[in-house]
Amino acid sequence: MKKIAYFLSAALFAGTLASCDLDSMSMTSKDTSNFPVNAEDAAQALAGIYQNLNAVNANPQETWHYYAMLASDDQFGGGGTNDKLMQAMDLILNYNTDMTGDFWQQRYQGINRANTLLEALEKVEFDPVEKAQTKGEALFMRAFFYYELASMYGNVPLIVTAKKPEEVTPPTAAQLWGQILQDLRDASDIMPKVRKTDGHVDKYCAEALLGRCWLFYTGFYCNGEKIADLVSTNYSPLSSVQLPDGTTLTKDQVIAYIDDCVNNSGYSLVPDFRNLWAYTNRCTVEDYDYTKGQGLKWVEDDNGINPESMFAVKFNKMASWSTTIGYANGYSLHFGVRGGQAYANTFPFGQGWGAGPVATNLVKDWKNAEPRDKRFDATILNFNDLPGYTKGGWEDFVQETDYYGKKLSPITSKKEDGDYWCTFENQMYPGNWEISGEENFQLGNIHDMVLIRFAEVLLMQSELKGDTGGMNKLRARAGLDPVPNYSLEALQRERRWELAFEGLRFNDIRRWHIAAAALDKQLDQECYYCGRPSTNFAHNGGYSTRYKATAGFQKFPETEIILSEGALKQNEGWTTSDSEYIDWNN
């Protein structure tokens, strides 16, 4: 075993569960010797784990979710000529020494908080049902954090104890993903059969994430753990997995968990797909030509509960530059319309940094396969439908296309005087904003970012069971005829359309072993460079070359490599100059 001198950063272990946003928790008087000791303490500790979701959101451009969207075949990198990180992620290249260093450290901080609570719970006495729920939530969050890290980097250090380890042996993928699956299985088993609507996860969320992680691990690693195995075109998913506790998890067991989620969770589809997205909010819906006069109502209007949302990052009006910008939806800002144009020119879609322009190959594939799919217009905007929109904006937009993703966008609303609110939230939730004044397009987006949606569970059910039941429910909502017979190709298309721009496509094409070919379909697609017609061209060998060199894993932050004193080896494909992004013209 190799000694680690501690590359996970001292910040992981300083203060253990202490979190600056938990006012009731003393930073100086509470530590693991006297905290937590009761149910109230455990709830505070659990809040510290959840807080990691917002901490990471302060730098969304470094996260797995952001990378998964830009690296997929459905979105380009975008941004301006100086937004090189966006373009590097799209091209599976690196830009600067620690491009994702904050994400690494923050996720391990979340893991340490979960480990500490899980160990402390063994000594805390309170209501057994409440204790089981708390333990299940901590297991879920630890598994989720490792799911993102393992998807992003591959075989990351596996730590399941709160005590600072003297030595860490880098795990195999089987060990790492076995722990993830075991945590989710155990969370599914111990949490009560109650759907939560208070922002906490429940047993059904654990069942859903178990299905997602099972499908990825058993598909992606079906041929072995070497890069050549991962990028091969052979797809023969595993049917059983050995877990760290010596038990075996089988495909049939996972199907049973997913069936339980579908049949007993209480989560359900929103009848109209459009009502899932913020542009149908009550302040905007009747002023937007696409939605007015159709009786649409956003499921989150005035803090409404979305019956389809199972796990989401929550935001609030307390975001500020002096505390944390992570309380605002930074992803929405990053994926907003680039160009600083008048809100009237892009209404109802608000301003942002222009990340993730819709890849024109997706538009062509979708239109050719399902020209009557109602989800297309609900998901994608053609900028040519906005007569005031100016391509290029500031004349500083890379990989701009004619198409824009609606799901994650900032949404504006009209004022009575004819002007515009920069975000509809300023109108819907007036007063008491922490930011200086209510009008701030950078910190004013606070609608949820949904990470697990019930629609995905239905698609997992169809994929695991090889039937059309789940996918046809989604097709019916989209106004499409049912698929008479199941096929993997039909399932793949349905996932692509239903879940577009929700951060799942990249792992899908990886686990199905179709990534290299799918990514290359972005080449030579029409786009604009600084307002001028152009095409999306190969950099550093091209998409498939970079994918085959890396299997889609990102570069470990260099600082962590150095601090590990040789225990952590850099991922393949990231040690030579051809992995470095210079700029769009090189």
PDB file of C-alpha atoms in Angstrom, residues 17-255:
ATOM      1  CA  LEU A  17     -19.069  18.241  10.250  1.00  0.00           C
ATOM      2  CA  ALA A  18     -18.796  21.980  10.839  1.00  0.00           C
ATOM      3  CA  SER A  19     -20.437  24.111   8.158  1.00  0.00           C
ATOM      4  CA  CYS A  20     -20.473  27.893   8.036  1.00  0.00           C
ATOM      5  CA  ASP A  21     -24.120  28.017   7.021  1.00  0.00           C
ATOM      6  CA  LEU A  22     -25.413  26.063  10.010  1.00  0.00           C
ATOM      7  CA  ASP A  23     -25.901  28.881  12.501  1.00  0.00           C
ATOM      8  CA  SER A  24     -26.851  26.606  15.372  1.00  0.00           C
ATOM      9  CA  MET A  25     -23.642  24.600  15.107  1.00  0.00           C
ATOM     10  CA  SER A  26     -20.701  25.962  17.059  1.00  0.00           C
ATOM     11  CA  MET A  27     -17.478  25.872  15.081  1.00  0.00           C
ATOM     12  CA  THR A  28     -15.404  25.846  18.296  1.00  0.00           C
ATOM     13  CA  SER A  29     -17.338  23.804  20.830  1.00  0.00           C
ATOM     14  CA  LYS A  30     -18.715  20.913  18.778  1.00  0.00           C
ATOM     15  CA  ASP A  31     -16.628  18.101  17.354  1.00  0.00           C
ATOM     16  CA  THR A  32     -16.955  14.344  16.951  1.00  0.00           C
ATOM     17  CA  SER A  33     -16.397  13.795  20.672  1.00  0.00           C
ATOM     18  CA  ASN A  34     -19.631  15.551  21.596  1.00  0.00           C
ATOM     19  CA  PHE A  35     -21.587  15.837  18.354  1.00  0.00           C
ATOM     20  CA  PRO A  36     -24.014  14.459  17.323  1.00  0.00           C
ATOM     21  CA  VAL A  37     -25.592  13.119  20.529  1.00  0.00           C
ATOM     22  CA  ASN A  38     -29.313  13.273  19.701  1.00  0.00           C
ATOM     23  CA  ALA A  39     -31.800  13.452  16.864  1.00  0.00           C
ATOM     24  CA  GLU A  40     -31.563  17.240  16.577  1.00  0.00           C
ATOM     25  CA  ASP A  41     -27.783  17.045  16.274  1.00  0.00           C
ATOM     26  CA  ALA A  42     -28.103  14.326  13.642  1.00  0.00           C
ATOM     27  CA  ALA A  43     -30.450  16.538  11.631  1.00  0.00           C
ATOM     28  CA  GLN A  44     -27.904  19.354  11.752  1.00  0.00           C
ATOM     29  CA  ALA A  45     -25.140  17.012  10.660  1.00  0.00           C
ATOM     30  CA  LEU A  46     -27.303  15.761   7.800  1.00  0.00           C
ATOM     31  CA  ALA A  47     -27.923  19.354   6.719  1.00  0.00           C
ATOM     32  CA  GLY A  48     -24.154  19.775   6.525  1.00  0.00           C
ATOM     33  CA  ILE A  49     -24.002  16.897   4.040  1.00  0.00           C
ATOM     34  CA  TYR A  50     -26.771  18.334   1.869  1.00  0.00           C
ATOM     35  CA  GLN A  51     -25.060  21.735   1.970  1.00  0.00           C
ATOM     36  CA  ASN A  52     -22.323  20.238  -0.189  1.00  0.00           C
ATOM     37  CA  LEU A  53     -24.734  20.329  -3.146  1.00  0.00           C
ATOM     38  CA  ASN A  54     -24.833  24.130  -2.960  1.00  0.00           C
ATOM     39  CA  ALA A  55     -21.122  24.472  -2.175  1.00  0.00           C
ATOM     40  CA  VAL A  56     -20.277  22.701  -5.431  1.00  0.00           C
ATOM     41  CA  ASN A  57     -22.774  24.876  -7.296  1.00  0.00           C
ATOM     42  CA  ALA A  58     -20.619  27.919  -6.549  1.00  0.00           C
ATOM     43  CA  ASN A  59     -18.286  26.641  -9.295  1.00  0.00           C
ATOM     44  CA  PRO A  60     -20.644  24.729 -11.588  1.00  0.00           C
ATOM     45  CA  GLN A  61     -18.159  24.804 -14.470  1.00  0.00           C
ATOM     46  CA  GLU A  62     -15.905  22.366 -12.572  1.00  0.00           C
ATOM     47  CA  THR A  63     -18.551  19.760 -11.778  1.00  0.00           C
ATOM     48  CA  TRP A  64     -19.399  16.358 -13.167  1.00  0.00           C
ATOM     49  CA  HIS A  65     -22.902  17.482 -14.166  1.00  0.00           C
ATOM     50  CA  TYR A  66     -21.495  20.358 -16.233  1.00  0.00           C
ATOM     51  CA  TYR A  67     -18.835  18.180 -17.849  1.00  0.00           C
ATOM     52  CA  ALA A  68     -21.389  15.456 -18.618  1.00  0.00           C
ATOM     53  CA  MET A  69     -23.528  17.923 -20.540  1.00  0.00           C
ATOM     54  CA  LEU A  70     -20.740  19.564 -22.544  1.00  0.00           C
ATOM     55  CA  ALA A  71     -18.837  16.345 -23.275  1.00  0.00           C
ATOM     56  CA  SER A  72     -21.907  14.606 -24.673  1.00  0.00           C
ATOM     57  CA  ASP A  73     -22.769  14.474 -28.366  1.00  0.00           C
ATOM     58  CA  ASP A  74     -25.831  16.684 -27.836  1.00  0.00           C
ATOM     59  CA  GLN A  75     -24.146  19.944 -26.799  1.00  0.00           C
ATOM     60  CA  PHE A  76     -21.110  21.921 -27.862  1.00  0.00           C
ATOM     61  CA  GLY A  77     -18.909  23.793 -25.401  1.00  0.00           C
ATOM     62  CA  GLY A  78     -19.875  27.344 -26.282  1.00  0.00           C
ATOM     63  CA  GLY A  79     -19.044  30.459 -24.294  1.00  0.00           C
ATOM     64  CA  GLY A  80     -16.779  33.250 -25.441  1.00  0.00           C
ATOM     65  CA  THR A  81     -13.267  33.214 -26.831  1.00  0.00           C
ATOM     66  CA  ASN A  82     -11.911  33.391 -23.271  1.00  0.00           C
ATOM     67  CA  ASP A  83     -14.226  30.682 -21.902  1.00  0.00           C
ATOM     68  CA  LYS A  84     -11.703  28.004 -22.708  1.00  0.00           C
ATOM     69  CA  LEU A  85     -12.815  25.652 -19.960  1.00  0.00           C
ATOM     70  CA  MET A  86     -16.226  25.230 -21.631  1.00  0.00           C
ATOM     71  CA  GLN A  87     -14.672  24.372 -24.964  1.00  0.00           C
ATOM     72  CA  ALA A  88     -12.060  22.099 -23.359  1.00  0.00           C
ATOM     73  CA  MET A  89     -14.765  20.051 -21.666  1.00  0.00           C
ATOM     74  CA  ASP A  90     -16.647  19.628 -24.927  1.00  0.00           C
ATOM     75  CA  LEU A  91     -13.474  18.421 -26.642  1.00  0.00           C
ATOM     76  CA  ILE A  92     -12.323  16.210 -23.713  1.00  0.00           C
ATOM     77  CA  LEU A  93      -9.252  18.377 -23.279  1.00  0.00           C
ATOM     78  CA  ASN A  94      -7.640  20.150 -20.352  1.00  0.00           C
ATOM     79  CA  TYR A  95      -7.366  23.829 -19.606  1.00  0.00           C
ATOM     80  CA  ASN A  96      -5.104  24.886 -16.688  1.00  0.00           C
ATOM     81  CA  THR A  97      -3.501  22.884 -13.884  1.00  0.00           C
ATOM     82  CA  ASP A  98      -6.487  22.261 -11.624  1.00  0.00           C
ATOM     83  CA  MET A  99      -9.453  22.665 -13.965  1.00  0.00           C
ATOM     84  CA  THR A 100     -11.772  20.720 -11.638  1.00  0.00           C
ATOM     85  CA  GLY A 101      -9.867  21.020  -8.355  1.00  0.00           C
ATOM     86  CA  ASP A 102     -12.637  22.695  -6.355  1.00  0.00           C
ATOM     87  CA  PHE A 103     -15.107  19.975  -7.301  1.00  0.00           C
ATOM     88  CA  TRP A 104     -12.697  17.252  -6.156  1.00  0.00           C
ATOM     89  CA  GLN A 105     -12.105  18.840  -2.756  1.00  0.00           C
ATOM     90  CA  GLN A 106     -15.728  19.735  -2.122  1.00  0.00           C
ATOM     91  CA  ARG A 107     -17.076  16.312  -2.979  1.00  0.00           C
ATOM     92  CA  TYR A 108     -14.559  14.678  -0.647  1.00  0.00           C
ATOM     93  CA  GLN A 109     -15.618  17.126   2.047  1.00  0.00           C
ATOM     94  CA  GLY A 110     -19.184  15.908   1.539  1.00  0.00           C
ATOM     95  CA  ILE A 111     -18.026  12.287   1.727  1.00  0.00           C
ATOM     96  CA  ASN A 112     -16.186  12.969   4.978  1.00  0.00           C
ATOM     97  CA  ARG A 113     -19.287  14.556   6.475  1.00  0.00           C
ATOM     98  CA  ALA A 114     -21.341  11.508   5.478  1.00  0.00           C
ATOM     99  CA  ASN A 115     -18.718   9.134   6.901  1.00  0.00           C
ATOM    100  CA  THR A 116     -18.637  11.035  10.176  1.00  0.00           C
ATOM    101  CA  LEU A 117     -22.399  10.989  10.597  1.00  0.00           C
ATOM    102  CA  LEU A 118     -22.665   7.312   9.689  1.00  0.00           C
ATOM    103  CA  GLU A 119     -20.116   6.387  12.350  1.00  0.00           C
ATOM    104  CA  ALA A 120     -21.653   8.685  14.957  1.00  0.00           C
ATOM    105  CA  LEU A 121     -25.144   7.284  14.398  1.00  0.00           C
ATOM    106  CA  GLU A 122     -24.014   3.964  15.846  1.00  0.00           C
ATOM    107  CA  LYS A 123     -23.742   5.695  19.242  1.00  0.00           C
ATOM    108  CA  VAL A 124     -26.763   8.008  19.041  1.00  0.00           C
ATOM    109  CA  GLU A 125     -30.063   6.868  20.524  1.00  0.00           C
ATOM    110  CA  PHE A 126     -33.311   8.180  19.041  1.00  0.00           C
ATOM    111  CA  ASP A 127     -36.452   6.941  17.339  1.00  0.00           C
ATOM    112  CA  PRO A 128     -35.476   3.849  15.293  1.00  0.00           C
ATOM    113  CA  VAL A 129     -37.528   4.857  12.238  1.00  0.00           C
ATOM    114  CA  GLU A 130     -36.101   8.372  12.229  1.00  0.00           C
ATOM    115  CA  LYS A 131     -32.606   6.963  12.739  1.00  0.00           C
ATOM    116  CA  ALA A 132     -33.021   4.573   9.815  1.00  0.00           C
ATOM    117  CA  GLN A 133     -34.163   7.447   7.597  1.00  0.00           C
ATOM    118  CA  THR A 134     -31.166   9.547   8.635  1.00  0.00           C
ATOM    119  CA  LYS A 135     -28.730   6.710   8.011  1.00  0.00           C
ATOM    120  CA  GLY A 136     -30.300   5.976   4.645  1.00  0.00           C
ATOM    121  CA  GLU A 137     -29.983   9.606   3.575  1.00  0.00           C
ATOM    122  CA  ALA A 138     -26.314   9.697   4.587  1.00  0.00           C
ATOM    123  CA  LEU A 139     -25.666   6.484   2.637  1.00  0.00           C
ATOM    124  CA  PHE A 140     -27.478   7.908  -0.385  1.00  0.00           C
ATOM    125  CA  MET A 141     -25.475  11.130  -0.314  1.00  0.00           C
ATOM    126  CA  ARG A 142     -22.151   9.294   0.053  1.00  0.00           C
ATOM    127  CA  ALA A 143     -23.078   7.091  -2.881  1.00  0.00           C
ATOM    128  CA  PHE A 144     -24.135  10.082  -4.966  1.00  0.00           C
ATOM    129  CA  PHE A 145     -20.884  11.919  -4.289  1.00  0.00           C
ATOM    130  CA  TYR A 146     -18.862   8.827  -5.244  1.00  0.00           C
ATOM    131  CA  TYR A 147     -21.058   8.254  -8.316  1.00  0.00           C
ATOM    132  CA  GLU A 148     -20.107  11.709  -9.598  1.00  0.00           C
ATOM    133  CA  LEU A 149     -16.419  11.346  -8.728  1.00  0.00           C
ATOM    134  CA  ALA A 150     -16.166   7.856 -10.238  1.00  0.00           C
ATOM    135  CA  SER A 151     -17.958   8.989 -13.393  1.00  0.00           C
ATOM    136  CA  MET A 152     -15.684  12.003 -13.693  1.00  0.00           C
ATOM    137  CA  TYR A 153     -12.284  10.528 -12.830  1.00  0.00           C
ATOM    138  CA  GLY A 154     -12.544   6.743 -12.690  1.00  0.00           C
ATOM    139  CA  ASN A 155     -10.847   4.960  -9.786  1.00  0.00           C
ATOM    140  CA  VAL A 156     -10.789   7.674  -7.147  1.00  0.00           C
ATOM    141  CA  PRO A 157      -9.660   6.970  -3.551  1.00  0.00           C
ATOM    142  CA  LEU A 158     -12.359   5.099  -1.646  1.00  0.00           C
ATOM    143  CA  ILE A 159     -12.726   6.225   1.969  1.00  0.00           C
ATOM    144  CA  VAL A 160     -15.618   4.973   4.102  1.00  0.00           C
ATOM    145  CA  THR A 161     -14.344   5.973   7.541  1.00  0.00           C
ATOM    146  CA  ALA A 162     -14.266   9.379   9.233  1.00  0.00           C
ATOM    147  CA  LYS A 163     -10.837   8.723  10.719  1.00  0.00           C
ATOM    148  CA  LYS A 164      -7.967  10.105   8.687  1.00  0.00           C
ATOM    149  CA  PRO A 165      -6.407   7.033   7.016  1.00  0.00           C
ATOM    150  CA  GLU A 166      -2.662   6.573   7.188  1.00  0.00           C
ATOM    151  CA  GLU A 167      -2.633   4.658   3.933  1.00  0.00           C
ATOM    152  CA  VAL A 168      -5.004   4.350   1.013  1.00  0.00           C
ATOM    153  CA  THR A 169      -4.847   1.680  -1.660  1.00  0.00           C
ATOM    154  CA  PRO A 170      -6.332   2.946  -4.922  1.00  0.00           C
ATOM    155  CA  PRO A 171      -9.419   0.792  -5.499  1.00  0.00           C
ATOM    156  CA  THR A 172     -10.400  -1.191  -8.518  1.00  0.00           C
ATOM    157  CA  ALA A 173     -13.538  -0.135 -10.336  1.00  0.00           C
ATOM    158  CA  ALA A 174     -15.220  -3.247  -8.938  1.00  0.00           C
ATOM    159  CA  GLN A 175     -14.411  -2.168  -5.373  1.00  0.00           C
ATOM    160  CA  LEU A 176     -15.433   1.438  -5.887  1.00  0.00           C
ATOM    161  CA  TRP A 177     -18.698   0.771  -7.702  1.00  0.00           C
ATOM    162  CA  GLY A 178     -19.417  -2.176  -5.412  1.00  0.00           C
ATOM    163  CA  GLN A 179     -19.407   0.254  -2.483  1.00  0.00           C
ATOM    164  CA  ILE A 180     -21.665   2.682  -4.344  1.00  0.00           C
ATOM    165  CA  LEU A 181     -24.161  -0.070  -5.142  1.00  0.00           C
ATOM    166  CA  GLN A 182     -24.010  -1.468  -1.610  1.00  0.00           C
ATOM    167  CA  ASP A 183     -24.695   1.948  -0.068  1.00  0.00           C
ATOM    168  CA  LEU A 184     -27.715   2.429  -2.318  1.00  0.00           C
ATOM    169  CA  ARG A 185     -29.038  -1.079  -1.737  1.00  0.00           C
ATOM    170  CA  ASP A 186     -28.729  -0.617   2.021  1.00  0.00           C
ATOM    171  CA  ALA A 187     -30.337   2.824   1.883  1.00  0.00           C
ATOM    172  CA  SER A 188     -33.215   1.362  -0.127  1.00  0.00           C
ATOM    173  CA  ASP A 189     -33.675  -1.411   2.427  1.00  0.00           C
ATOM    174  CA  ILE A 190     -33.561   0.577   5.666  1.00  0.00           C
ATOM    175  CA  MET A 191     -35.448   3.780   4.874  1.00  0.00           C
ATOM    176  CA  PRO A 192     -39.176   3.742   5.637  1.00  0.00           C
ATOM    177  CA  LYS A 193     -41.678   3.399   2.826  1.00  0.00           C
ATOM    178  CA  VAL A 194     -42.555   7.078   2.840  1.00  0.00           C
ATOM    179  CA  ARG A 195     -42.232   9.557   0.004  1.00  0.00           C
ATOM    180  CA  LYS A 196     -40.498  12.743   1.170  1.00  0.00           C
ATOM    181  CA  THR A 197     -41.637  16.161  -0.053  1.00  0.00           C
ATOM    182  CA  ASP A 198     -39.433  18.316   2.203  1.00  0.00           C
ATOM    183  CA  GLY A 199     -36.264  18.319   0.087  1.00  0.00           C
ATOM    184  CA  HIS A 200     -34.846  15.165   1.668  1.00  0.00           C
ATOM    185  CA  VAL A 201     -34.254  11.963  -0.266  1.00  0.00           C
ATOM    186  CA  ASP A 202     -36.281   8.840   0.470  1.00  0.00           C
ATOM    187  CA  LYS A 203     -36.004   5.100  -0.180  1.00  0.00           C
ATOM    188  CA  TYR A 204     -37.428   5.539  -3.660  1.00  0.00           C
ATOM    189  CA  CYS A 205     -34.701   8.041  -4.564  1.00  0.00           C
ATOM    190  CA  ALA A 206     -32.175   5.431  -3.424  1.00  0.00           C
ATOM    191  CA  GLU A 207     -33.851   2.799  -5.615  1.00  0.00           C
ATOM    192  CA  ALA A 208     -33.722   5.171  -8.590  1.00  0.00           C
ATOM    193  CA  LEU A 209     -30.038   6.008  -8.133  1.00  0.00           C
ATOM    194  CA  LEU A 210     -29.320   2.310  -7.608  1.00  0.00           C
ATOM    195  CA  GLY A 211     -30.805   1.628 -11.039  1.00  0.00           C
ATOM    196  CA  ARG A 212     -28.789   4.402 -12.666  1.00  0.00           C
ATOM    197  CA  CYS A 213     -25.509   3.283 -11.097  1.00  0.00           C
ATOM    198  CA  TRP A 214     -26.215  -0.387 -11.873  1.00  0.00           C
ATOM    199  CA  LEU A 215     -26.819   0.352 -15.547  1.00  0.00           C
ATOM    200  CA  PHE A 216     -23.657   2.418 -15.835  1.00  0.00           C
ATOM    201  CA  TYR A 217     -21.299   0.098 -14.002  1.00  0.00           C
ATOM    202  CA  THR A 218     -22.536  -3.186 -15.486  1.00  0.00           C
ATOM    203  CA  GLY A 219     -22.542  -1.743 -19.010  1.00  0.00           C
ATOM    204  CA  PHE A 220     -19.404   0.398 -19.036  1.00  0.00           C
ATOM    205  CA  TYR A 221     -17.197  -2.146 -17.257  1.00  0.00           C
ATOM    206  CA  CYS A 222     -18.648  -5.284 -18.853  1.00  0.00           C
ATOM    207  CA  ASN A 223     -15.417  -6.028 -20.750  1.00  0.00           C
ATOM    208  CA  GLY A 224     -12.960  -5.172 -17.966  1.00  0.00           C
ATOM    209  CA  GLU A 225     -11.285  -2.125 -16.447  1.00  0.00           C
ATOM    210  CA  LYS A 226      -8.558  -1.223 -18.938  1.00  0.00           C
ATOM    211  CA  ILE A 227      -9.083   1.716 -21.305  1.00  0.00           C
ATOM    212  CA  ALA A 228      -9.207  -0.655 -24.274  1.00  0.00           C
ATOM    213  CA  ASP A 229     -12.009  -2.582 -22.558  1.00  0.00           C
ATOM    214  CA  LEU A 230     -13.981   0.550 -21.775  1.00  0.00           C
ATOM    215  CA  VAL A 231     -13.823   2.011 -25.288  1.00  0.00           C
ATOM    216  CA  SER A 232     -14.484  -1.238 -27.140  1.00  0.00           C
ATOM    217  CA  THR A 233     -17.738  -1.514 -29.069  1.00  0.00           C
ATOM    218  CA  ASN A 234     -18.778  -4.743 -27.337  1.00  0.00           C
ATOM    219  CA  TYR A 235     -21.810  -4.257 -25.085  1.00  0.00           C
ATOM    220  CA  SER A 236     -22.633  -7.261 -22.883  1.00  0.00           C
ATOM    221  CA  PRO A 237     -23.808  -5.970 -19.494  1.00  0.00           C
ATOM    222  CA  LEU A 238     -22.983  -7.870 -16.321  1.00  0.00           C
ATOM    223  CA  SER A 239     -25.884  -9.617 -14.616  1.00  0.00           C
ATOM    224  CA  SER A 240     -24.471  -9.745 -11.070  1.00  0.00           C
ATOM    225  CA  VAL A 241     -22.014  -7.760  -8.951  1.00  0.00           C
ATOM    226  CA  GLN A 242     -20.096  -8.785  -5.830  1.00  0.00           C
ATOM    227  CA  LEU A 243     -20.472  -6.222  -3.035  1.00  0.00           C
ATOM    228  CA  PRO A 244     -17.907  -5.373  -0.334  1.00  0.00           C
ATOM    229  CA  ASP A 245     -19.908  -7.145   2.395  1.00  0.00           C
ATOM    230  CA  GLY A 246     -19.626 -10.444   0.524  1.00  0.00           C
ATOM    231  CA  THR A 247     -23.158 -10.497  -0.849  1.00  0.00           C
ATOM    232  CA  THR A 248     -24.154 -10.450  -4.501  1.00  0.00           C
ATOM    233  CA  LEU A 249     -26.428  -7.933  -6.169  1.00  0.00           C
ATOM    234  CA  THR A 250     -28.227  -9.312  -9.214  1.00  0.00           C
ATOM    235  CA  LYS A 251     -30.063  -7.741 -12.110  1.00  0.00           C
ATOM    236  CA  ASP A 252     -33.322  -9.306 -10.918  1.00  0.00           C
ATOM    237  CA  GLN A 253     -32.900  -7.653  -7.531  1.00  0.00           C
ATOM    238  CA  VAL A 254     -32.331  -4.280  -9.153  1.00  0.00           C
ATOM    239  CA  ILE A 255     -35.464  -4.789 -11.256  1.00  0.00           C
TER     240      ILE A 255
END
